[in-house]
Short mmCIF file of C-alpha atoms in Angstrom, two decimals:
data_model
loop_
_atom_site.label_atom_id
_atom_site.label_comp_id
_atom_site.label_asym_id
_atom_site.label_seq_id
_atom_site.Cartn_x
_atom_site.Cartn_y
_atom_site.Cartn_z
CA MET A 520 19.35 30.91 79.92
CA GLN A 521 22.01 33.51 79.22
CA SER A 522 22.42 36.02 82.00
CA ARG A 523 22.04 39.71 81.26
CA VAL A 524 23.40 42.69 83.14
CA ALA A 525 21.10 45.71 83.26
CA ARG A 526 20.34 48.79 85.31
CA ALA A 527 16.85 49.37 86.72
CA SER A 528 15.47 52.81 86.04
CA SER A 529 12.86 54.75 87.97
CA ASP A 530 10.12 56.76 86.32
CA PHE A 531 11.13 59.58 88.66
CA GLU A 532 14.52 60.50 89.99
CA SER A 533 13.57 61.10 93.63
CA PRO A 534 14.61 58.15 95.84
CA ALA A 535 12.05 56.14 97.80
CA PRO A 536 12.62 54.36 101.12
CA ARG A 537 13.32 50.65 100.87
CA ILE A 538 10.25 48.72 102.09
CA CYS A 539 10.94 45.33 100.43
CA LEU A 540 10.81 42.42 102.88
CA LEU A 541 10.46 38.69 102.31
CA THR A 542 6.82 38.94 103.32
CA ASP A 543 6.25 41.63 100.69
CA ARG A 544 6.78 39.17 97.89
CA LYS A 545 3.94 37.52 96.02
CA ASN A 546 6.24 34.51 95.89
CA CYS A 547 6.66 31.87 98.60
CA THR A 548 9.57 32.78 100.87
CA SER A 549 10.66 29.14 101.07
CA CYS A 550 10.47 27.84 97.51
CA LYS A 551 10.07 31.08 95.51
CA CYS A 552 6.97 29.69 93.76
CA PRO A 553 4.11 32.11 92.98
CA ARG A 554 1.55 32.25 95.75
CA GLU A 555 -1.21 30.89 93.52
CA ALA A 556 0.90 27.80 92.72
CA HIS A 557 0.35 26.56 96.28
CA ASP A 558 -2.92 25.17 97.59
CA VAL A 559 -4.86 28.24 98.76
CA ARG A 560 -7.77 27.99 101.17
CA HIS A 561 -10.32 30.78 101.61
CA GLU A 562 -13.08 31.31 104.12
CA GLU A 563 -15.72 28.73 103.34
CA TRP A 564 -19.31 29.60 102.45
CA VAL A 565 -18.56 33.34 102.15
CA SER A 566 -20.67 35.08 99.50
CA VAL A 567 -18.68 36.34 96.56
CA ARG A 568 -20.79 39.50 96.75
CA SER A 569 -19.43 40.06 100.23
CA ARG A 570 -15.90 39.37 99.02
CA LEU A 571 -16.31 41.96 96.30
CA GLY A 572 -17.75 44.49 98.74
CA LEU A 573 -20.92 44.96 96.69
CA LYS A 574 -23.87 46.36 98.59
CA GLY A 575 -27.18 44.57 98.94
CA GLU A 576 -28.20 41.04 97.96
CA GLU A 577 -30.25 40.45 94.84
CA SER A 578 -33.43 38.49 95.21
CA GLY A 579 -33.04 34.88 94.29
CA SER A 580 -29.27 35.09 94.78
CA SER A 581 -29.13 32.49 97.54
CA VAL A 582 -28.82 28.77 96.90
CA GLY A 583 -32.06 26.95 97.71
CA PHE A 584 -30.43 23.72 98.96
CA ASP A 585 -27.56 22.53 101.14
CA LEU A 586 -24.36 22.82 99.09
CA ARG A 587 -22.59 20.34 101.38
CA SER A 588 -25.20 17.70 100.69
CA LYS A 589 -24.43 18.07 96.99
CA GLY A 590 -20.68 17.96 97.68
CA LEU A 591 -20.16 21.45 96.23
CA ALA A 592 -18.12 24.39 97.52
CA TRP A 593 -20.11 26.84 95.37
CA ALA A 594 -23.08 26.91 92.98
CA PRO A 595 -24.75 29.66 90.95
CA PRO A 596 -27.33 31.37 93.22
CA GLY A 597 -31.04 31.17 92.46
CA LEU A 598 -30.99 27.75 90.76
CA PRO A 599 -32.72 24.58 91.95
CA ALA A 600 -30.55 21.51 92.48
CA HIS A 601 -31.33 19.86 89.14
CA LYS A 602 -30.49 23.06 87.26
CA VAL A 603 -27.20 23.31 89.13
CA ASP A 604 -26.33 19.86 87.81
CA GLU A 605 -27.26 20.98 84.30
CA TYR A 606 -25.12 24.12 84.63
CA PHE A 607 -22.00 22.24 85.78
CA SER A 608 -22.47 19.65 83.03
CA MET A 609 -21.80 22.48 80.55
CA LEU A 610 -18.35 23.22 82.06
CA PRO A 611 -15.02 21.36 82.02
CA GLU A 612 -14.71 18.94 84.97
CA ILE A 613 -11.77 20.91 86.44
CA SER A 614 -14.09 23.93 86.76
CA VAL A 615 -16.68 22.10 88.90
CA PRO A 616 -15.90 22.99 92.57
CA ARG A 617 -16.68 19.66 94.21
CA ILE A 618 -15.41 19.50 97.79
CA ASP A 619 -11.98 17.88 98.22
CA THR A 620 -11.36 17.59 94.46
CA PRO A 621 -9.03 19.38 92.03
CA GLY A 622 -12.08 21.44 91.02
CA GLU A 623 -12.33 22.96 94.50
CA ARG A 624 -8.60 23.75 94.59
CA TYR A 625 -8.86 25.24 91.09
CA ARG A 626 -11.65 27.57 92.31
CA ASP A 627 -9.58 28.63 95.33
CA ARG A 628 -6.63 29.51 93.10
CA GLN A 629 -8.83 31.42 90.68
CA LEU A 630 -10.36 33.41 93.55
CA ALA A 631 -6.82 34.43 94.59
CA ILE A 632 -5.83 35.23 91.00
CA GLN A 633 -8.97 36.85 89.58
CA LEU A 634 -10.22 38.55 92.75
CA PRO A 635 -7.10 39.57 94.72
CA LYS A 636 -8.15 40.95 98.12
CA GLN A 637 -5.73 43.85 97.84
CA ASP A 638 -7.69 45.06 94.79
CA LEU A 639 -11.06 44.79 96.55
CA ALA A 640 -10.49 46.51 99.87
CA ARG A 641 -7.98 49.07 101.05
CA ALA A 642 -7.55 47.15 104.31
CA TYR A 643 -5.55 44.51 102.44
CA CYS A 644 -3.22 47.01 100.74
CA ARG A 645 -0.05 46.73 102.82
CA HIS A 646 2.03 49.09 100.70
CA LEU A 647 -0.45 51.84 99.97
CA ASN A 648 0.97 55.19 101.00
CA PRO A 649 -1.66 57.10 103.02
CA ILE A 650 -1.33 60.05 100.72
CA HIS A 651 -2.66 57.85 97.90
CA ALA A 652 -5.49 56.30 99.93
CA SER A 653 -8.11 58.57 98.40
CA SER A 654 -6.99 57.57 94.89
CA ALA A 655 -7.43 53.93 95.83
CA ASP A 656 -10.86 54.58 97.33
CA ASP A 657 -11.98 56.46 94.23
CA PHE A 658 -10.72 53.68 91.95
CA MET A 659 -12.51 50.94 93.93
CA ALA A 660 -15.75 52.93 94.20
CA ALA A 661 -15.78 53.72 90.48
CA ARG A 662 -15.03 50.13 89.61
CA ASN A 663 -17.79 48.79 91.84
CA GLU A 664 -20.27 51.28 90.45
CA ILE A 665 -19.39 51.17 86.77
CA ALA A 666 -17.59 47.93 85.93
CA LEU A 667 -17.92 45.22 88.61
CA ASP A 668 -20.86 42.84 88.84
CA ILE A 669 -21.89 39.18 89.21
CA GLY A 670 -23.44 37.24 86.38
CA ASN A 671 -26.79 35.51 86.77
CA VAL A 672 -27.57 32.01 85.42
CA GLN A 673 -31.02 31.76 83.82
CA GLU A 674 -32.96 29.84 81.23
CA VAL A 675 -33.03 31.12 77.67
CA LEU A 676 -36.68 32.06 77.18
CA GLU A 677 -36.44 33.72 73.79
CA ARG A 678 -35.52 32.35 70.42
CA ASP A 679 -32.91 33.66 67.98
CA LEU A 680 -30.59 34.83 70.75
CA HIS A 681 -26.81 34.57 70.34
CA CYS A 682 -23.85 34.21 72.72
CA GLY A 683 -22.10 37.50 73.46
CA ALA A 684 -18.68 35.82 73.07
CA CYS A 685 -18.77 33.16 70.35
CA LEU A 686 -21.89 34.61 68.61
CA ALA A 687 -23.28 31.08 68.18
CA PRO A 688 -27.04 30.61 68.78
CA LEU A 689 -28.28 30.02 72.33
CA LYS A 690 -30.55 26.98 72.52
CA TYR A 691 -34.07 27.78 73.65
CA GLY A 692 -34.65 26.46 77.20
CA SER A 693 -30.93 25.97 77.91
CA LEU A 694 -28.99 27.80 80.62
CA ALA A 695 -27.01 30.97 79.93
CA VAL A 696 -25.16 33.59 81.97
CA SER A 697 -26.67 37.07 81.81
CA THR A 698 -24.74 40.30 82.42
CA SER A 699 -26.63 43.37 83.54
CA LYS A 700 -23.65 45.62 82.71
CA LEU A 701 -23.65 44.56 79.05
CA GLY A 702 -27.17 43.24 78.61
CA LEU A 703 -25.83 40.10 76.92
CA LEU A 704 -26.19 36.35 77.40
CA TYR A 705 -23.30 33.86 77.26
CA HIS A 706 -22.88 30.12 77.04
CA PRO A 707 -21.63 29.06 80.50
CA ASN A 708 -18.36 27.85 78.95
CA CYS A 709 -17.91 31.15 77.06
CA PHE A 710 -18.18 33.35 80.17
CA ARG A 711 -14.42 34.02 80.37
CA CYS A 712 -11.93 36.81 80.90
CA THR A 713 -10.75 38.27 77.59
CA GLU A 714 -7.18 38.53 78.90
CA CYS A 715 -6.46 35.27 80.77
CA LYS A 716 -9.12 33.15 78.96
CA GLU A 717 -10.15 31.56 82.28
CA LEU A 718 -13.79 31.04 83.28
CA LEU A 719 -14.87 33.97 85.45
CA VAL A 720 -14.78 32.54 88.97
CA ASP A 721 -18.13 32.57 90.80
CA LEU A 722 -19.50 34.58 87.82
CA ALA A 723 -17.75 37.77 89.02
CA TYR A 724 -16.82 40.03 86.10
CA CYS A 725 -15.79 43.54 85.14
CA VAL A 726 -16.55 45.48 81.96
CA HIS A 727 -14.11 47.74 80.16
CA ASP A 728 -14.72 49.06 76.65
CA ASP A 729 -17.68 46.64 76.34
CA THR A 730 -15.34 43.69 76.99
CA LEU A 731 -15.40 41.08 79.77
CA TYR A 732 -12.48 40.87 82.18
CA CYS A 733 -11.78 39.29 85.54
CA GLU A 734 -11.19 41.94 88.19
CA ARG A 735 -7.39 41.48 88.09
CA HIS A 736 -7.06 42.15 84.39
CA TYR A 737 -9.69 44.90 84.43
CA ALA A 738 -7.62 46.74 87.06
CA GLU A 739 -4.45 46.28 85.01
CA GLN A 740 -6.13 48.01 82.06
CA LEU A 741 -6.22 51.14 84.21
CA LYS A 742 -3.42 50.87 86.77
CA PRO A 743 0.09 49.37 86.82
CA ARG A 744 0.57 46.40 89.17
CA CYS A 745 3.71 45.82 91.20
CA ALA A 746 5.43 42.59 90.13
CA GLY A 747 6.91 42.31 93.64
CA CYS A 748 3.91 42.61 96.00
CA ASP A 749 1.08 42.16 93.47
CA GLU A 750 -0.68 45.36 94.56
CA LEU A 751 -1.93 48.08 92.25
CA ILE A 752 0.29 51.14 92.09
CA PHE A 753 -1.58 54.36 92.84
CA SER A 754 1.58 56.43 93.05
CA GLY A 755 2.92 58.24 90.02
CA GLU A 756 6.40 57.20 91.05
CA TYR A 757 7.42 53.61 90.37
CA THR A 758 10.13 51.56 88.75
CA LYS A 759 9.99 49.92 85.34
CA ALA A 760 12.34 46.96 84.78
CA MET A 761 12.24 43.63 82.96
CA ASN A 762 9.11 44.86 81.11
CA LYS A 763 7.26 44.98 84.42
CA ASP A 764 6.17 47.61 86.92
CA TRP A 765 7.36 47.77 90.54
CA HIS A 766 6.77 49.92 93.58
CA SER A 767 9.91 51.92 94.21
CA GLY A 768 11.99 49.67 96.41
CA HIS A 769 10.14 46.48 95.48
CA PHE A 770 12.40 45.72 92.55
CA CYS A 771 14.76 43.61 94.62
CA CYS A 772 17.42 40.98 94.31
CA TRP A 773 15.81 37.55 94.09
CA GLN A 774 18.36 36.22 96.59
CA CYS A 775 18.87 38.88 99.26
CA ASP A 776 15.92 41.28 98.65
CA GLU A 777 18.17 44.33 98.43
CA SER A 778 16.62 47.03 96.24
CA LEU A 779 17.89 47.10 92.68
CA THR A 780 16.38 50.46 91.75
CA GLY A 781 19.16 52.48 90.17
CA GLN A 782 21.57 49.55 90.58
CA ARG A 783 23.14 47.13 88.16
CA TYR A 784 21.67 43.65 88.20
CA VAL A 785 21.97 40.35 86.38
CA LEU A 786 18.95 38.58 84.94
CA ARG A 787 19.03 34.79 85.22
CA ASP A 788 16.07 32.45 84.64
CA GLU A 789 13.85 35.56 84.45
CA HIS A 790 14.84 36.64 87.98
CA PRO A 791 17.01 39.64 88.89
CA TYR A 792 20.07 39.33 91.14
CA CYS A 793 22.33 41.96 92.58
CA ILE A 794 25.94 41.68 91.49
CA LYS A 795 27.11 40.35 94.84
CA CYS A 796 24.49 37.58 95.03
CA TYR A 797 24.89 36.59 91.42
CA GLU A 798 28.63 36.20 91.78
CA SER A 799 28.32 34.26 95.04
CA VAL A 800 25.63 31.90 93.71
CA PHE A 801 26.36 31.49 90.01
CA ALA A 802 29.83 32.79 89.15
CA ASN A 803 32.58 30.24 88.49
CA GLY A 804 35.89 30.01 90.31
CA CYS A 805 39.15 30.44 88.38
CA GLU A 806 41.32 27.30 88.13
CA GLU A 807 44.48 29.39 88.26
CA CYS A 808 43.94 31.95 91.03
CA ASN A 809 40.93 30.34 92.80
CA LYS A 810 39.10 33.67 92.83
CA ILE A 811 35.55 34.27 91.60
CA ILE A 812 35.21 35.24 87.95
CA GLY A 813 33.00 38.30 88.29
CA ILE A 814 30.52 39.63 85.76
CA ASP A 815 33.02 42.26 84.62
CA SER A 816 35.61 39.60 83.73
CA LYS A 817 35.62 37.33 80.71
CA ASP A 818 35.02 33.69 81.68
CA LEU A 819 37.06 31.25 79.56
CA SER A 820 36.05 27.61 79.92
CA TYR A 821 37.36 24.24 78.81
CA LYS A 822 36.00 20.84 79.93
CA ASP A 823 33.95 22.25 82.84
CA LYS A 824 36.91 24.32 84.07
CA HIS A 825 37.00 28.11 84.07
CA TRP A 826 39.67 30.83 84.02
CA HIS A 827 39.95 34.59 84.07
CA GLU A 828 41.19 35.76 80.69
CA ALA A 829 44.42 36.92 82.32
CA CYS A 830 44.83 33.55 84.09
CA PHE A 831 44.45 31.39 80.99
CA LEU A 832 48.17 30.59 80.74
CA CYS A 833 50.44 27.70 79.75
CA ASN A 834 51.24 25.72 82.90
CA ARG A 835 54.92 25.53 81.87
CA CYS A 836 56.06 28.67 80.05
CA ARG A 837 53.20 30.93 81.33
CA VAL A 838 52.40 32.37 77.92
CA SER A 839 48.78 33.44 77.37
CA LEU A 840 46.66 30.81 75.58
CA VAL A 841 43.85 33.17 74.56
CA ASP A 842 43.01 32.56 70.87
CA LYS A 843 45.85 30.00 70.60
CA GLN A 844 46.01 26.25 70.19
CA PHE A 845 46.64 24.41 73.43
CA GLY A 846 46.74 20.89 74.85
CA SER A 847 45.53 19.42 78.13
CA LYS A 848 47.20 16.81 80.29
CA VAL A 849 46.34 15.75 83.86
CA ASP A 850 44.00 18.75 84.31
CA LYS A 851 46.72 21.18 83.21
CA ILE A 852 46.80 23.22 80.02
CA TYR A 853 49.88 23.83 77.86
CA CYS A 854 50.74 25.84 74.79
CA GLY A 855 51.34 23.81 71.64
CA ASN A 856 55.14 23.86 71.89
CA CYS A 857 55.27 22.86 75.55
CA TYR A 858 52.69 20.14 75.09
CA ASP A 859 54.56 18.70 72.11
CA ALA A 860 57.91 18.78 73.88
CA GLN A 861 56.58 17.08 77.00
CA PHE A 862 53.76 14.78 75.97
CA ALA A 863 53.33 14.47 72.20
CA SER A 864 53.60 11.00 70.64
CA ARG A 865 55.32 10.32 67.31
CA CYS A 866 54.05 9.22 63.92
CA ASP A 867 54.85 5.61 62.95
CA GLY A 868 55.18 6.83 59.38
CA CYS A 869 57.53 9.82 59.44
CA GLY A 870 58.69 9.71 63.06
CA GLU A 871 57.70 13.36 63.71
CA ILE A 872 55.63 14.38 66.76
CA PHE A 873 51.89 15.03 66.72
CA ARG A 874 51.52 18.71 67.44
CA ALA A 875 48.56 20.00 69.44
CA GLY A 876 45.42 20.08 67.30
CA THR A 877 46.88 17.76 64.64
CA LYS A 878 44.57 15.08 63.29
CA LYS A 879 45.75 11.58 64.17
CA MET A 880 44.99 8.23 62.48
CA GLU A 881 45.19 5.21 64.78
CA TYR A 882 45.12 1.45 64.21
CA LYS A 883 45.70 -0.94 67.09
CA THR A 884 48.85 0.32 68.85
CA ARG A 885 50.13 2.41 65.94
CA GLN A 886 49.40 5.99 64.89
CA TRP A 887 50.08 8.22 61.90
CA HIS A 888 49.68 11.75 60.66
CA GLU A 889 46.79 11.87 58.23
CA LYS A 890 49.17 12.43 55.30
CA CYS A 891 51.48 9.60 56.48
CA PHE A 892 48.69 7.04 56.69
CA CYS A 893 49.14 5.84 53.12
CA CYS A 894 49.60 2.66 51.09
CA VAL A 895 53.18 1.34 51.17
CA VAL A 896 53.01 0.60 47.43
CA CYS A 897 51.16 3.44 45.70
CA LYS A 898 51.73 6.04 48.47
CA ASN A 899 48.15 7.33 48.17
CA PRO A 900 46.58 8.51 51.49
CA ILE A 901 44.09 5.98 52.79
CA GLY A 902 41.98 8.34 54.91
CA THR A 903 38.67 6.61 55.66
CA LYS A 904 38.97 4.04 52.83
CA SER A 905 39.43 0.31 53.40
CA PHE A 906 42.96 -0.94 53.98
CA ILE A 907 44.72 -4.25 54.68
CA PRO A 908 47.58 -4.56 57.21
CA ARG A 909 50.34 -7.09 56.51
CA GLU A 910 53.15 -7.48 58.98
CA GLN A 911 54.18 -3.86 59.72
CA GLU A 912 52.95 -2.34 56.47
CA ILE A 913 49.61 -0.94 55.29
CA TYR A 914 48.18 -1.60 51.82
CA CYS A 915 45.21 -0.18 50.01
CA ALA A 916 42.85 -2.87 48.74
CA GLY A 917 44.00 -2.54 45.13
CA CYS A 918 47.72 -2.79 45.87
CA TYR A 919 47.21 -5.68 48.26
CA GLU A 920 45.39 -7.66 45.57
CA ASP A 921 48.02 -6.84 42.99
CA LYS A 922 50.82 -8.03 45.26
CA PHE A 923 49.36 -10.87 47.29
CA ALA A 924 46.17 -12.11 45.71
CA THR A 925 46.10 -15.61 44.13
CA ARG A 926 46.35 -15.53 40.32
CA CYS A 927 45.38 -18.10 37.73
CA VAL A 928 48.45 -19.74 36.11
CA LYS A 929 46.71 -19.66 32.73
CA CYS A 930 45.25 -16.11 32.47
CA ASN A 931 47.24 -14.45 35.30
CA LYS A 932 44.08 -12.78 36.63
CA ILE A 933 43.06 -12.74 40.32
CA ILE A 934 40.98 -15.66 41.51
CA THR A 935 38.23 -14.24 43.68
CA SER A 936 36.20 -17.44 44.14
CA GLY A 937 35.74 -20.99 42.84
CA GLY A 938 39.35 -21.76 41.90
CA VAL A 939 40.90 -25.15 41.07
CA THR A 940 44.31 -26.39 42.26
CA TYR A 941 46.32 -28.68 39.99
CA LYS A 942 49.89 -29.68 40.78
CA ASN A 943 49.86 -27.03 43.57
CA GLU A 944 49.01 -24.29 41.12
CA PRO A 945 45.77 -22.21 41.06
CA TRP A 946 43.41 -22.03 38.11
CA HIS A 947 40.06 -20.39 37.47
CA ARG A 948 37.46 -23.09 36.98
CA ASP A 949 36.82 -21.72 33.51
CA CYS A 950 40.54 -21.71 32.72
CA PHE A 951 41.16 -25.32 33.76
CA THR A 952 40.30 -26.94 30.40
CA CYS A 953 41.46 -29.80 28.21
CA SER A 954 44.58 -28.84 26.29
CA ASN A 955 43.07 -30.33 23.14
CA CYS A 956 39.31 -29.66 23.07
CA ASN A 957 39.18 -26.78 25.63
CA ASN A 958 36.26 -28.34 27.49
CA SER A 959 36.25 -27.62 31.23
CA LEU A 960 37.94 -30.27 33.36
CA ALA A 961 36.54 -28.99 36.68
CA GLY A 962 34.79 -31.91 38.29
CA GLN A 963 35.65 -34.25 35.38
CA ARG A 964 38.07 -37.19 34.94
CA PHE A 965 41.30 -36.11 33.31
CA THR A 966 44.95 -37.05 32.95
CA SER A 967 48.05 -35.22 31.85
CA ARG A 968 50.93 -35.52 29.47
CA ASP A 969 53.94 -33.24 29.37
CA ASP A 970 52.34 -31.28 32.30
CA LYS A 971 49.28 -30.53 30.20
CA PRO A 972 45.80 -31.69 31.29
CA TYR A 973 43.60 -33.65 28.89
CA CYS A 974 40.12 -35.00 29.18
CA ALA A 975 39.86 -38.80 28.96
CA ASP A 976 38.56 -38.78 25.44
CA CYS A 977 41.25 -36.53 24.04
CA PHE A 978 44.02 -38.29 25.93
CA GLY A 979 42.89 -41.67 24.57
CA GLU A 980 42.62 -40.36 21.05
CA LEU A 981 45.97 -38.65 21.14
CA PHE A 982 48.24 -40.83 23.26
CA ALA A 983 46.70 -44.15 24.42
CA LYS A 984 47.53 -47.63 23.06
CA ARG A 985 44.77 -49.11 20.95
CA CYS A 986 43.10 -52.44 21.43
CA THR A 987 44.01 -54.95 18.66
CA ALA A 988 40.51 -56.38 18.88
CA CYS A 989 38.22 -53.29 19.05
CA SER A 990 40.66 -50.61 17.89
CA LYS A 991 39.56 -48.32 20.76
CA PRO A 992 42.14 -46.60 22.97
CA ILE A 993 43.24 -48.25 26.15
CA THR A 994 43.29 -45.28 28.56
CA GLY A 995 43.65 -47.01 31.88
CA ILE A 996 41.33 -44.38 33.47
CA GLY A 997 39.15 -45.92 36.12
CA GLY A 998 41.49 -48.90 36.65
CA THR A 999 41.01 -50.65 33.25
CA ARG A 1000 43.38 -53.58 32.78
CA PHE A 1001 44.92 -54.56 29.48
CA ILE A 1002 47.01 -57.38 27.93
CA SER A 1003 50.18 -56.83 25.88
CA PHE A 1004 51.84 -59.41 23.65
CA GLU A 1005 54.70 -58.54 21.39
CA ASP A 1006 53.60 -55.25 19.79
CA ARG A 1007 49.90 -55.81 20.26
CA HIS A 1008 47.56 -54.79 23.09
CA TRP A 1009 44.06 -55.79 24.14
CA HIS A 1010 41.50 -54.63 26.69
CA ASN A 1011 41.00 -57.42 29.23
CA ASP A 1012 37.46 -57.86 27.93
CA CYS A 1013 38.68 -57.99 24.31
CA PHE A 1014 41.40 -60.66 24.95
CA ILE A 1015 39.28 -63.64 23.80
CA CYS A 1016 39.64 -66.67 21.53
CA ALA A 1017 38.90 -65.89 17.93
CA GLY A 1018 37.15 -69.25 17.63
CA CYS A 1019 35.07 -69.91 20.76
CA LYS A 1020 35.13 -66.35 22.11
CA THR A 1021 36.16 -67.44 25.57
CA SER A 1022 38.40 -65.13 27.63
CA LEU A 1023 42.06 -65.95 27.40
CA VAL A 1024 43.02 -63.79 30.42
CA GLY A 1025 45.24 -65.92 32.61
CA ARG A 1026 45.23 -68.82 30.13
CA GLY A 1027 47.55 -70.04 27.53
CA PHE A 1028 46.89 -69.08 23.93
CA ILE A 1029 48.22 -69.67 20.43
CA THR A 1030 48.67 -67.05 17.72
CA ASP A 1031 47.15 -67.75 14.37
CA ASN A 1032 48.39 -65.01 12.08
CA GLU A 1033 46.56 -61.95 13.43
CA ASP A 1034 44.26 -63.98 15.67
CA ILE A 1035 44.72 -65.55 19.04
CA ILE A 1036 43.00 -68.83 19.85
CA CYS A 1037 42.69 -71.09 22.82
CA PRO A 1038 44.56 -74.46 22.80
CA GLU A 1039 41.30 -76.37 22.23
CA CYS A 1040 40.41 -74.37 19.11
CA ALA A 1041 44.03 -74.79 17.91
CA LYS A 1042 43.73 -78.60 18.16
CA MET A 1043 40.45 -78.56 16.35
CA LYS A 1044 42.01 -76.51 13.60
CA LEU A 1045 44.93 -78.97 13.19
CA MET A 1046 42.71 -82.08 12.92
#
């Protein structure tokens, strides 16, 4: 929370003697917690009527059974045991004061909060000036006579009655809390203080302007309450600070308890501190002069270190760094020029230094100014776009592809996937086609002529020898053997005798005009 410096003002100018001691506080002297935040124990089995100082005891106000046997610290007077159980069943569990449970501790705290002893009897007012004792007596007497009372739990014996708080119907035969001061009935869970919204402890209530209050908040409708000692202020002279009221002298430093009335103070975490305590507890020390940075000095900070404004200087040339760019090295601060001269690294692009505050682009062990981090080809800044390093140079993706990507030897376009290599040259699969019919050769049998690829069919049709017997091309693809004789050629399977059709491969043969015949058929023909 940001600290604030303020000056406490008194409603009257005349000074009052300082009476603030640690024991005057409503907060614990050890941990500073509010008194009601601690477990509070009160005298057991004391009537709330006695605590309030009300005279007399109404008939039927006692409890007709042993509270201890029921495990209860308190129960509404005048009810039999089974009705007590019914009454508590209508309340939240935390509000049921069973012995040694959170409910009992809750009741104890509410007794301290809603029915503070210093409001109920002058004997507990430690800071009441004797000259104002009669005012206190008159206030307490009027309150007890006009406003203060204890509710009574009873059965609803009429129909068409409504709760005085929520205005909902009261069930016939159910339990309700009656108030003689207002003449109204309430659901047990609706019998609450208008201000704090808490159930009215032990049914004790006050009435102001026809509205229910606990005694604490009733009293605060009529009198200011000291935020230091928690007592009502019957004097016309008191201090107002932090939107609260204080006895003169009770508005004190949270640390040392010195009075802050008429003094400057600093507000931190909703607590006031005198200047001396605030500076000793919270103020930072200056890195340069090692003195405290007081509330009247500007505190300049950088990386959990603090300086007086006048001490925020360059460690080398001693020039002021207020509102200027600066650099930090080994817990020391430097102006831009001194930092650059002594520590700045240089750009791998232009060779110039990186001045303090300059944006730097880094990749592995190299670094560039933002404007120098650009493609070596097109010179466009790369910034946060993708790039490709090659040797000592940086390329944008487009320029890298243009310069180094594999291109098809036929269409000269980049091959991104699925290429074919032929004679150590790259081709798109769709570009690697027969030079004659343009059918794709990828994954097919092919051969070449004059460095051009051909499918088997086209190569045979265009360039292969033809079989003298079947007139089909002899391609040789797949290891086909053939026979040549003079200017004629045959497939191995077609080299047969024209007479008996037997294979002549590896045998002697005789030509008969265009035919070839085996020796046996030749003899037969000569006979």
